[in-house]
Amino acid sequence: MELTFWWVLPLAAAAAVLVYWLTGRRTGGTHARPVAHSERLTTLPEYRRALRRHRRWLATAVVSGFLLLAATALAAARPAERSATQPELRNRDIVLCLDVSGSMASTDAAITGVFEKLAREFDGERIGMVMFDSRAVQLFPLTDDYDYIAGELGAARRAFDDGGDGFFSGTWGGRGSSLIGDGLAGCLRSFPEWDSSGGGDRGERSRSVILATDNYVSGAPIFTLEQAAQLAKPKNVKIHALNPGDLDYGEDRDQPGARLRAVAEGSGGSYFAPDSPEAVPAIVQQVQESEATAYRGAAQLIVSDRPEAPLLAALLAGAVFLAAGWRLER
């Protein structure tokens, strides 16, 4: 415990001494008048009891007045408590990587709808979004401007629901369609490079890609899915895959769902095969909870005012002082 304005106490003490000195000078010249046969009054038992009672209340008034002054001065000096803490921060970067081919429209709409609602509750997360078909197009980069995020996700959700071709026109015109490896590679480029010099992004944020695709390739991609997944390792990115088109191909490891699962789990991420778009909110919530990486921030000095004790003492002393003054008046 320490006093922020410690100099208030000597000033209060000096003021109290000055008032006492001035009061003493004013009353010092007053001469008592002699009264004949006063002992007849002062020897009465009632007088003695009244005098003792008066002296007790006078002493109470003096002590409570002193305590009131001391407690008020102490509260004015602003007692404070200093402590150091390292806050726990929860930050993550999430890139929505959405295959916008026709078979994925309902799942993409569900994902963007969930994140549109979550954007109003985010605190510290940065969200980005990339759409791909035969080409990858970044809808918006990683940002924590949640009003902007919610607006862009709302526009994307409406486009998915309505099938507005103009919204996805930049994703067409490549060599085929549903080029999954190229799309994933484009999504991974949304993350900044690690800064090993000590500044910028030093890896204190968890990184994840939510990849929504059925992994059906129709064309000649530059990157295979596995090659694109290798780009995630230097960036320490986890891939969480949502595949609504997962079908049972038995033990065939080359079937699209099995390859997508291997890539996602190999990155430390997860794989989901939702039966319907209604299952997406619970899946996204699970991914969000698993990606909440906690780390300690820089130490912070916290100064907390603690005036409770002196203020309570001043309140009690003031009440006693008023009571004593009332009794002395009677």
C-alpha atoms as a printed R data frame, in Angstrom:
    type eleno elety resid chain resno       x       y       z
1   ATOM     1    CA   MET     A     1   0.000   0.000   0.000
2   ATOM     2    CA   GLU     A     2   1.266   3.473  -0.840
3   ATOM     3    CA   LEU     A     3  -0.046   7.033  -0.927
4   ATOM     4    CA   THR     A     4  -0.294   8.761  -4.283
5   ATOM     5    CA   PHE     A     5  -0.510  12.261  -2.782
6   ATOM     6    CA   TRP     A     6   1.482  11.695   0.421
7   ATOM     7    CA   TRP     A     7   2.115  15.428   0.846
8   ATOM     8    CA   VAL     A     8  -1.549  15.910   1.816
9   ATOM     9    CA   LEU     A     9  -0.854  14.457   5.277
10  ATOM    10    CA   PRO     A    10   1.781  17.012   6.419
11  ATOM    11    CA   LEU     A    11  -0.403  19.801   5.026
12  ATOM    12    CA   ALA     A    12  -3.386  18.537   7.032
13  ATOM    13    CA   ALA     A    13  -1.254  18.257  10.179
14  ATOM    14    CA   ALA     A    14   0.047  21.806   9.702
15  ATOM    15    CA   ALA     A    15  -3.489  23.087   9.216
16  ATOM    16    CA   ALA     A    16  -4.661  21.345  12.400
17  ATOM    17    CA   VAL     A    17  -1.776  22.866  14.422
18  ATOM    18    CA   LEU     A    18  -2.516  26.320  12.998
19  ATOM    19    CA   VAL     A    19  -6.217  26.101  13.897
20  ATOM    20    CA   TYR     A    20  -5.372  24.909  17.429
21  ATOM    21    CA   TRP     A    21  -2.907  27.748  17.909
22  ATOM    22    CA   LEU     A    22  -5.322  30.406  16.670
23  ATOM    23    CA   THR     A    23  -8.131  29.025  18.811
24  ATOM    24    CA   GLY     A    24  -5.879  28.930  21.868
25  ATOM    25    CA   ARG     A    25  -4.857  32.555  21.399
26  ATOM    26    CA   ARG     A    26  -8.441  33.688  21.063
27  ATOM    27    CA   THR     A    27  -9.576  31.948  24.253
28  ATOM    28    CA   GLY     A    28  -6.411  32.563  26.221
29  ATOM    29    CA   GLY     A    29  -7.371  36.176  27.115
30  ATOM    30    CA   THR     A    30 -10.768  35.264  28.521
31  ATOM    31    CA   HIS     A    31 -10.853  35.786  32.291
32  ATOM    32    CA   ALA     A    32 -13.059  33.678  34.490
33  ATOM    33    CA   ARG     A    33 -15.411  35.524  36.819
34  ATOM    34    CA   PRO     A    34 -15.349  34.464  40.486
35  ATOM    35    CA   VAL     A    35 -18.581  33.164  41.951
36  ATOM    36    CA   ALA     A    36 -19.151  33.084  45.696
37  ATOM    37    CA   HIS     A    37 -19.963  29.798  47.401
38  ATOM    38    CA   SER     A    38 -19.676  27.791  44.127
39  ATOM    39    CA   GLU     A    39 -18.706  24.732  46.158
40  ATOM    40    CA   ARG     A    40 -22.328  24.377  47.202
41  ATOM    41    CA   LEU     A    41 -23.088  23.607  43.566
42  ATOM    42    CA   THR     A    42 -20.013  21.603  42.626
43  ATOM    43    CA   THR     A    43 -20.329  19.238  45.570
44  ATOM    44    CA   LEU     A    44 -23.815  18.125  44.579
45  ATOM    45    CA   PRO     A    45 -23.921  14.491  43.328
46  ATOM    46    CA   GLU     A    46 -26.068  15.494  40.331
47  ATOM    47    CA   TYR     A    47 -23.557  18.156  39.353
48  ATOM    48    CA   ARG     A    48 -20.663  15.741  39.584
49  ATOM    49    CA   ARG     A    49 -22.466  13.144  37.452
50  ATOM    50    CA   ALA     A    50 -23.342  15.805  34.870
51  ATOM    51    CA   LEU     A    51 -19.731  17.066  34.847
52  ATOM    52    CA   ARG     A    52 -18.327  13.571  34.321
53  ATOM    53    CA   ARG     A    53 -20.825  12.945  31.523
54  ATOM    54    CA   HIS     A    54 -19.943  16.274  29.920
55  ATOM    55    CA   ARG     A    55 -16.226  15.509  30.067
56  ATOM    56    CA   ARG     A    56 -16.766  12.054  28.524
57  ATOM    57    CA   TRP     A    57 -18.734  13.485  25.616
58  ATOM    58    CA   LEU     A    58 -16.207  16.296  25.208
59  ATOM    59    CA   ALA     A    59 -13.364  13.776  25.042
60  ATOM    60    CA   THR     A    60 -15.391  11.695  22.594
61  ATOM    61    CA   ALA     A    61 -15.968  14.754  20.406
62  ATOM    62    CA   VAL     A    62 -12.263  15.651  20.449
63  ATOM    63    CA   VAL     A    63 -11.100  12.109  19.628
64  ATOM    64    CA   SER     A    64 -13.734  11.566  16.899
65  ATOM    65    CA   GLY     A    65 -12.958  14.976  15.406
66  ATOM    66    CA   PHE     A    66  -9.268  14.106  15.279
67  ATOM    67    CA   LEU     A    67 -10.048  10.709  13.701
68  ATOM    68    CA   LEU     A    68 -12.380  12.372  11.188
69  ATOM    69    CA   LEU     A    69  -9.652  14.804  10.155
70  ATOM    70    CA   ALA     A    70  -6.997  12.067   9.960
71  ATOM    71    CA   ALA     A    71  -9.185   9.660   7.982
72  ATOM    72    CA   THR     A    72 -10.300  12.389   5.574
73  ATOM    73    CA   ALA     A    73  -6.706  13.478   5.018
74  ATOM    74    CA   LEU     A    74  -5.661   9.867   4.454
75  ATOM    75    CA   ALA     A    75  -8.438   9.348   1.885
76  ATOM    76    CA   ALA     A    76  -7.433  12.612   0.160
77  ATOM    77    CA   ALA     A    77  -3.851  11.306  -0.022
78  ATOM    78    CA   ARG     A    78  -5.278   8.540  -2.256
79  ATOM    79    CA   PRO     A    79  -4.035   5.218  -0.893
80  ATOM    80    CA   ALA     A    80  -3.250   2.866  -3.785
81  ATOM    81    CA   GLU     A    81  -2.041  -0.662  -4.335
82  ATOM    82    CA   ARG     A    82   0.404  -1.591  -7.078
83  ATOM    83    CA   SER     A    83   0.577  -5.026  -8.683
84  ATOM    84    CA   ALA     A    84   2.104  -6.548 -11.799
85  ATOM    85    CA   THR     A    85   0.243  -8.961 -14.032
86  ATOM    86    CA   GLN     A    86   0.756 -10.747 -17.321
87  ATOM    87    CA   PRO     A    87  -2.628 -10.901 -19.069
88  ATOM    88    CA   GLU     A    88  -3.625 -14.057 -20.899
89  ATOM    89    CA   LEU     A    89  -4.442 -13.257 -24.515
90  ATOM    90    CA   ARG     A    90  -6.471 -15.426 -26.846
91  ATOM    91    CA   ASN     A    91  -5.805 -14.579 -30.461
92  ATOM    92    CA   ARG     A    92  -6.203 -16.504 -33.640
93  ATOM    93    CA   ASP     A    93  -6.150 -16.037 -37.393
94  ATOM    94    CA   ILE     A    94  -8.825 -17.888 -39.350
95  ATOM    95    CA   VAL     A    95  -9.099 -17.971 -43.133
96  ATOM    96    CA   LEU     A    96 -12.336 -19.253 -44.630
97  ATOM    97    CA   CYS     A    97 -11.338 -21.165 -47.749
98  ATOM    98    CA   LEU     A    98 -14.497 -21.933 -49.701
99  ATOM    99    CA   ASP     A    99 -14.913 -24.015 -52.839
100 ATOM   100    CA   VAL     A   100 -17.641 -22.090 -54.693
101 ATOM   101    CA   SER     A   101 -18.513 -24.757 -57.214
102 ATOM   102    CA   GLY     A   102 -22.216 -25.540 -57.453
103 ATOM   103    CA   SER     A   103 -22.143 -28.601 -55.210
104 ATOM   104    CA   MET     A   104 -20.819 -26.530 -52.277
105 ATOM   105    CA   ALA     A   105 -23.321 -23.652 -52.291
106 ATOM   106    CA   SER     A   106 -25.442 -24.771 -49.342
107 ATOM   107    CA   THR     A   107 -22.447 -25.570 -47.113
108 ATOM   108    CA   ASP     A   108 -20.690 -22.300 -48.001
109 ATOM   109    CA   ALA     A   109 -23.856 -20.369 -47.151
110 ATOM   110    CA   ALA     A   110 -24.057 -22.085 -43.758
111 ATOM   111    CA   ILE     A   111 -20.393 -21.371 -42.961
112 ATOM   112    CA   THR     A   112 -20.587 -17.684 -43.886
113 ATOM   113    CA   GLY     A   113 -23.853 -17.361 -41.965
114 ATOM   114    CA   VAL     A   114 -22.248 -18.767 -38.813
115 ATOM   115    CA   PHE     A   115 -19.236 -16.467 -39.039
116 ATOM   116    CA   GLU     A   116 -21.448 -13.485 -39.822
117 ATOM   117    CA   LYS     A   117 -23.117 -14.016 -36.426
118 ATOM   118    CA   LEU     A   118 -19.850 -14.774 -34.613
119 ATOM   119    CA   ALA     A   119 -18.256 -11.580 -35.948
120 ATOM   120    CA   ARG     A   120 -20.303  -9.624 -33.421
121 ATOM   121    CA   GLU     A   121 -18.750 -11.624 -30.580
122 ATOM   122    CA   PHE     A   122 -15.110 -11.853 -31.697
123 ATOM   123    CA   ASP     A   123 -12.403 -10.296 -29.549
124 ATOM   124    CA   GLY     A   124  -8.842 -10.537 -30.864
125 ATOM   125    CA   GLU     A   125  -9.523 -12.843 -33.811
126 ATOM   126    CA   ARG     A   126  -8.576 -11.881 -37.338
127 ATOM   127    CA   ILE     A   127 -10.722 -13.306 -40.096
128 ATOM   128    CA   GLY     A   128 -10.043 -13.541 -43.832
129 ATOM   129    CA   MET     A   129 -11.935 -15.174 -46.674
130 ATOM   130    CA   VAL     A   130 -10.894 -16.680 -50.008
131 ATOM   131    CA   MET     A   131 -13.202 -18.200 -52.648
132 ATOM   132    CA   PHE     A   132 -11.993 -20.506 -55.352
133 ATOM   133    CA   ASP     A   133 -13.201 -22.533 -58.291
134 ATOM   134    CA   SER     A   134 -10.682 -22.560 -61.091
135 ATOM   135    CA   ARG     A   135  -9.051 -19.444 -59.592
136 ATOM   136    CA   ALA     A   136  -8.662 -18.234 -56.017
137 ATOM   137    CA   VAL     A   137 -10.058 -14.793 -55.203
138 ATOM   138    CA   GLN     A   138  -9.583 -13.080 -51.859
139 ATOM   139    CA   LEU     A   139 -12.850 -11.572 -50.708
140 ATOM   140    CA   PHE     A   140 -11.172  -9.765 -47.795
141 ATOM   141    CA   PRO     A   141  -7.769 -10.112 -46.057
142 ATOM   142    CA   LEU     A   142  -7.135 -10.945 -42.419
143 ATOM   143    CA   THR     A   143  -8.671  -8.179 -40.363
144 ATOM   144    CA   ASP     A   144 -10.249  -7.541 -36.976
145 ATOM   145    CA   ASP     A   145 -12.617  -4.863 -38.292
146 ATOM   146    CA   TYR     A   146 -15.701  -6.826 -37.294
147 ATOM   147    CA   ASP     A   147 -18.251  -4.473 -38.836
148 ATOM   148    CA   TYR     A   148 -16.471  -4.832 -42.162
149 ATOM   149    CA   ILE     A   149 -16.207  -8.621 -41.716
150 ATOM   150    CA   ALA     A   150 -19.913  -8.940 -40.949
151 ATOM   151    CA   GLY     A   151 -20.809  -6.851 -44.003
152 ATOM   152    CA   GLU     A   152 -18.661  -8.904 -46.371
153 ATOM   153    CA   LEU     A   153 -19.837 -12.209 -44.946
154 ATOM   154    CA   GLY     A   154 -23.449 -11.056 -45.236
155 ATOM   155    CA   ALA     A   155 -22.942 -10.216 -48.907
156 ATOM   156    CA   ALA     A   156 -21.288 -13.608 -49.504
157 ATOM   157    CA   ARG     A   157 -24.082 -15.478 -47.699
158 ATOM   158    CA   ARG     A   158 -26.749 -13.753 -49.786
159 ATOM   159    CA   ALA     A   159 -24.817 -14.571 -52.953
160 ATOM   160    CA   PHE     A   160 -24.578 -18.232 -51.958
161 ATOM   161    CA   ASP     A   161 -28.291 -18.327 -51.166
162 ATOM   162    CA   ASP     A   162 -29.352 -16.527 -54.344
163 ATOM   163    CA   GLY     A   163 -26.811 -18.064 -56.699
164 ATOM   164    CA   GLY     A   164 -25.626 -14.657 -57.913
165 ATOM   165    CA   ASP     A   165 -23.099 -15.485 -60.613
166 ATOM   166    CA   GLY     A   166 -21.663 -11.979 -60.708
167 ATOM   167    CA   PHE     A   167 -20.350 -12.333 -57.180
168 ATOM   168    CA   PHE     A   168 -18.184 -15.340 -58.154
169 ATOM   169    CA   SER     A   169 -17.164 -14.278 -61.669
170 ATOM   170    CA   GLY     A   170 -13.518 -13.778 -60.666
171 ATOM   171    CA   THR     A   171 -13.209 -17.436 -59.691
172 ATOM   172    CA   TRP     A   172 -13.844 -18.681 -63.238
173 ATOM   173    CA   GLY     A   173 -11.752 -18.812 -66.364
174 ATOM   174    CA   GLY     A   174  -8.929 -21.069 -65.242
175 ATOM   175    CA   ARG     A   175  -7.948 -24.519 -66.403
176 ATOM   176    CA   GLY     A   176 -11.043 -26.446 -65.386
177 ATOM   177    CA   SER     A   177 -13.038 -26.106 -62.176
178 ATOM   178    CA   SER     A   178 -12.739 -27.050 -58.504
179 ATOM   179    CA   LEU     A   179  -8.953 -26.856 -58.530
180 ATOM   180    CA   ILE     A   180  -8.661 -27.743 -54.873
181 ATOM   181    CA   GLY     A   181  -4.882 -27.664 -54.526
182 ATOM   182    CA   ASP     A   182  -4.575 -24.253 -56.169
183 ATOM   183    CA   GLY     A   183  -7.413 -22.927 -54.044
184 ATOM   184    CA   LEU     A   184  -5.800 -24.119 -50.809
185 ATOM   185    CA   ALA     A   185  -2.458 -22.641 -51.865
186 ATOM   186    CA   GLY     A   186  -4.176 -19.296 -52.474
187 ATOM   187    CA   CYS     A   187  -5.772 -19.432 -49.040
188 ATOM   188    CA   LEU     A   188  -2.454 -20.157 -47.325
189 ATOM   189    CA   ARG     A   189  -0.956 -17.072 -48.950
190 ATOM   190    CA   SER     A   190  -3.362 -14.969 -46.866
191 ATOM   191    CA   PHE     A   191  -1.187 -15.503 -43.799
192 ATOM   192    CA   PRO     A   192   1.833 -13.210 -43.320
193 ATOM   193    CA   GLU     A   193   5.284 -14.735 -43.109
194 ATOM   194    CA   TRP     A   194   6.878 -15.298 -39.706
195 ATOM   195    CA   ASP     A   195   9.075 -12.422 -38.557
196 ATOM   196    CA   SER     A   196  12.171 -13.943 -36.980
197 ATOM   197    CA   SER     A   197  13.729 -10.530 -36.214
198 ATOM   198    CA   GLY     A   198  11.492  -9.997 -33.207
199 ATOM   199    CA   GLY     A   199   8.939  -7.637 -34.703
200 ATOM   200    CA   GLY     A   200   5.658  -8.027 -36.519
201 ATOM   201    CA   ASP     A   201   3.894 -11.370 -36.521
202 ATOM   202    CA   ARG     A   202   6.091 -13.680 -34.391
203 ATOM   203    CA   GLY     A   203   3.783 -16.665 -34.254
204 ATOM   204    CA   GLU     A   204   1.887 -15.625 -31.139
205 ATOM   205    CA   ARG     A   205  -1.412 -16.207 -32.933
206 ATOM   206    CA   SER     A   206  -2.853 -19.588 -33.796
207 ATOM   207    CA   ARG     A   207  -3.512 -20.063 -37.512
208 ATOM   208    CA   SER     A   208  -6.161 -22.169 -39.134
209 ATOM   209    CA   VAL     A   209  -7.867 -22.646 -42.475
210 ATOM   210    CA   ILE     A   210 -11.464 -23.823 -42.637
211 ATOM   211    CA   LEU     A   211 -11.515 -25.553 -45.991
212 ATOM   212    CA   ALA     A   212 -14.994 -26.321 -47.321
213 ATOM   213    CA   THR     A   213 -14.785 -28.584 -50.367
214 ATOM   214    CA   ASP     A   214 -15.868 -31.976 -51.656
215 ATOM   215    CA   ASN     A   215 -12.380 -32.437 -53.185
216 ATOM   216    CA   TYR     A   216 -13.706 -33.291 -56.634
217 ATOM   217    CA   VAL     A   217 -11.154 -31.920 -59.099
218 ATOM   218    CA   SER     A   218 -12.141 -31.187 -62.687
219 ATOM   219    CA   GLY     A   219  -9.131 -29.778 -64.474
220 ATOM   220    CA   ALA     A   220  -5.343 -29.539 -64.307
221 ATOM   221    CA   PRO     A   221  -4.253 -27.736 -61.115
222 ATOM   222    CA   ILE     A   222  -0.752 -26.408 -60.563
223 ATOM   223    CA   PHE     A   223  -0.700 -27.855 -57.040
224 ATOM   224    CA   THR     A   224  -2.143 -31.138 -55.945
225 ATOM   225    CA   LEU     A   225  -3.962 -31.112 -52.624
226 ATOM   226    CA   GLU     A   226  -1.003 -32.758 -50.908
227 ATOM   227    CA   GLN     A   227   1.495 -30.316 -52.412
228 ATOM   228    CA   ALA     A   228  -0.592 -27.353 -51.302
229 ATOM   229    CA   ALA     A   229  -0.843 -28.813 -47.785
230 ATOM   230    CA   GLN     A   230   2.958 -28.807 -47.571
231 ATOM   231    CA   LEU     A   231   2.825 -25.017 -47.789
232 ATOM   232    CA   ALA     A   232   0.954 -24.959 -44.464
233 ATOM   233    CA   LYS     A   233   3.804 -26.442 -42.437
234 ATOM   234    CA   PRO     A   234   6.260 -23.478 -42.582
235 ATOM   235    CA   LYS     A   235   3.401 -21.161 -41.601
236 ATOM   236    CA   ASN     A   236   2.245 -23.484 -38.793
237 ATOM   237    CA   VAL     A   237  -1.304 -23.548 -40.157
238 ATOM   238    CA   LYS     A   238  -3.872 -26.170 -39.207
239 ATOM   239    CA   ILE     A   239  -6.352 -27.238 -41.855
240 ATOM   240    CA   HIS     A   240  -9.916 -28.019 -40.785
241 ATOM   241    CA   ALA     A   241 -11.841 -29.619 -43.648
242 ATOM   242    CA   LEU     A   242 -15.627 -29.687 -44.100
243 ATOM   243    CA   ASN     A   243 -16.658 -32.160 -46.802
244 ATOM   244    CA   PRO     A   244 -20.423 -32.484 -47.368
245 ATOM   245    CA   GLY     A   245 -19.746 -34.774 -50.347
246 ATOM   246    CA   ASP     A   246 -17.969 -37.484 -48.377
247 ATOM   247    CA   LEU     A   247 -19.058 -40.894 -49.668
248 ATOM   248    CA   ASP     A   248 -18.126 -44.359 -48.488
249 ATOM   249    CA   TYR     A   249 -15.454 -45.722 -50.800
250 ATOM   250    CA   GLY     A   250 -14.365 -48.507 -48.470
251 ATOM   251    CA   GLU     A   251 -10.621 -48.855 -47.941
252 ATOM   252    CA   ASP     A   252  -9.637 -46.834 -51.000
253 ATOM   253    CA   ARG     A   253  -7.097 -44.284 -49.755
254 ATOM   254    CA   ASP     A   254  -7.190 -42.405 -53.048
255 ATOM   255    CA   GLN     A   255 -10.862 -41.501 -52.848
256 ATOM   256    CA   PRO     A   256 -11.475 -37.731 -52.458
257 ATOM   257    CA   GLY     A   257 -12.758 -37.865 -48.891
258 ATOM   258    CA   ALA     A   258  -9.901 -40.044 -47.644
259 ATOM   259    CA   ARG     A   259  -7.274 -37.771 -49.219
260 ATOM   260    CA   LEU     A   260  -8.876 -34.665 -47.748
261 ATOM   261    CA   ARG     A   261  -9.034 -36.280 -44.302
262 ATOM   262    CA   ALA     A   262  -5.365 -37.293 -44.482
263 ATOM   263    CA   VAL     A   263  -4.312 -33.777 -45.416
264 ATOM   264    CA   ALA     A   264  -6.397 -32.132 -42.659
265 ATOM   265    CA   GLU     A   265  -5.362 -34.474 -39.871
266 ATOM   266    CA   GLY     A   266  -1.759 -34.463 -41.061
267 ATOM   267    CA   SER     A   267  -1.639 -30.698 -40.466
268 ATOM   268    CA   GLY     A   268  -2.886 -31.125 -36.909
269 ATOM   269    CA   GLY     A   269  -6.386 -30.087 -37.904
270 ATOM   270    CA   SER     A   270  -9.651 -31.961 -38.150
271 ATOM   271    CA   TYR     A   271 -12.012 -33.433 -40.718
272 ATOM   272    CA   PHE     A   272 -15.808 -33.280 -40.741
273 ATOM   273    CA   ALA     A   273 -18.374 -34.741 -43.103
274 ATOM   274    CA   PRO     A   274 -21.584 -32.865 -42.189
275 ATOM   275    CA   ASP     A   275 -24.768 -34.617 -43.241
276 ATOM   276    CA   SER     A   276 -26.492 -31.276 -43.786
277 ATOM   277    CA   PRO     A   277 -25.759 -27.545 -43.630
278 ATOM   278    CA   GLU     A   278 -27.556 -27.480 -40.260
279 ATOM   279    CA   ALA     A   279 -24.615 -29.365 -38.737
280 ATOM   280    CA   VAL     A   280 -22.140 -26.628 -39.694
281 ATOM   281    CA   PRO     A   281 -22.659 -24.255 -36.683
282 ATOM   282    CA   ALA     A   282 -21.685 -26.937 -34.151
283 ATOM   283    CA   ILE     A   283 -18.657 -27.918 -36.253
284 ATOM   284    CA   VAL     A   284 -17.465 -24.324 -36.579
285 ATOM   285    CA   GLN     A   285 -17.888 -23.822 -32.826
286 ATOM   286    CA   GLN     A   286 -15.773 -26.919 -32.184
287 ATOM   287    CA   VAL     A   287 -13.050 -25.648 -34.514
288 ATOM   288    CA   GLN     A   288 -13.148 -22.243 -32.873
289 ATOM   289    CA   GLU     A   289 -12.702 -23.693 -29.397
290 ATOM   290    CA   SER     A   290  -9.841 -25.942 -30.450
291 ATOM   291    CA   GLU     A   291  -7.985 -23.022 -32.009
292 ATOM   292    CA   ALA     A   292  -8.113 -20.740 -28.964
293 ATOM   293    CA   THR     A   293  -4.381 -20.491 -28.290
294 ATOM   294    CA   ALA     A   294  -3.544 -18.823 -24.987
295 ATOM   295    CA   TYR     A   295  -0.273 -16.992 -24.352
296 ATOM   296    CA   ARG     A   296   1.013 -14.464 -21.892
297 ATOM   297    CA   GLY     A   297   1.131 -10.845 -22.937
298 ATOM   298    CA   ALA     A   298   3.631  -8.225 -21.780
299 ATOM   299    CA   ALA     A   299   3.718  -7.512 -18.062
300 ATOM   300    CA   GLN     A   300   1.477  -4.626 -17.041
301 ATOM   301    CA   LEU     A   301   1.608  -2.477 -13.904
302 ATOM   302    CA   ILE     A   302  -1.806  -2.035 -12.319
303 ATOM   303    CA   VAL     A   303  -2.455   0.748  -9.803
304 ATOM   304    CA   SER     A   304  -5.696   0.283  -7.842
305 ATOM   305    CA   ASP     A   305  -7.138   2.948  -5.556
306 ATOM   306    CA   ARG     A   306  -8.002   1.552  -2.104
307 ATOM   307    CA   PRO     A   307  -9.854   4.323  -0.235
308 ATOM   308    CA   GLU     A   308 -12.331   1.958   1.445
309 ATOM   309    CA   ALA     A   309 -10.765   1.807   4.923
310 ATOM   310    CA   PRO     A   310 -10.129   5.562   5.453
311 ATOM   311    CA   LEU     A   311 -13.533   6.502   4.034
312 ATOM   312    CA   LEU     A   312 -15.295   4.013   6.304
313 ATOM   313    CA   ALA     A   313 -13.308   5.322   9.287
314 ATOM   314    CA   ALA     A   314 -14.211   8.910   8.347
315 ATOM   315    CA   LEU     A   315 -17.893   7.971   8.083
316 ATOM   316    CA   LEU     A   316 -17.924   6.337  11.538
317 ATOM   317    CA   ALA     A   317 -15.890   9.147  13.114
318 ATOM   318    CA   GLY     A   318 -18.208  11.744  11.601
319 ATOM   319    CA   ALA     A   319 -21.271   9.979  12.987
320 ATOM   320    CA   VAL     A   320 -19.734   9.808  16.476
321 ATOM   321    CA   PHE     A   321 -18.652  13.467  16.278
322 ATOM   322    CA   LEU     A   322 -22.187  14.589  15.406
323 ATOM   323    CA   ALA     A   323 -23.655  12.477  18.187
324 ATOM   324    CA   ALA     A   324 -21.163  13.908  20.706
325 ATOM   325    CA   GLY     A   325 -21.891  17.455  19.569
326 ATOM   326    CA   TRP     A   326 -25.624  16.884  19.954
327 ATOM   327    CA   ARG     A   327 -25.144  15.556  23.481
328 ATOM   328    CA   LEU     A   328 -22.934  18.493  24.460
329 ATOM   329    CA   GLU     A   329 -25.606  20.923  23.277
330 ATOM   330    CA   ARG     A   330 -28.188  19.392  25.563
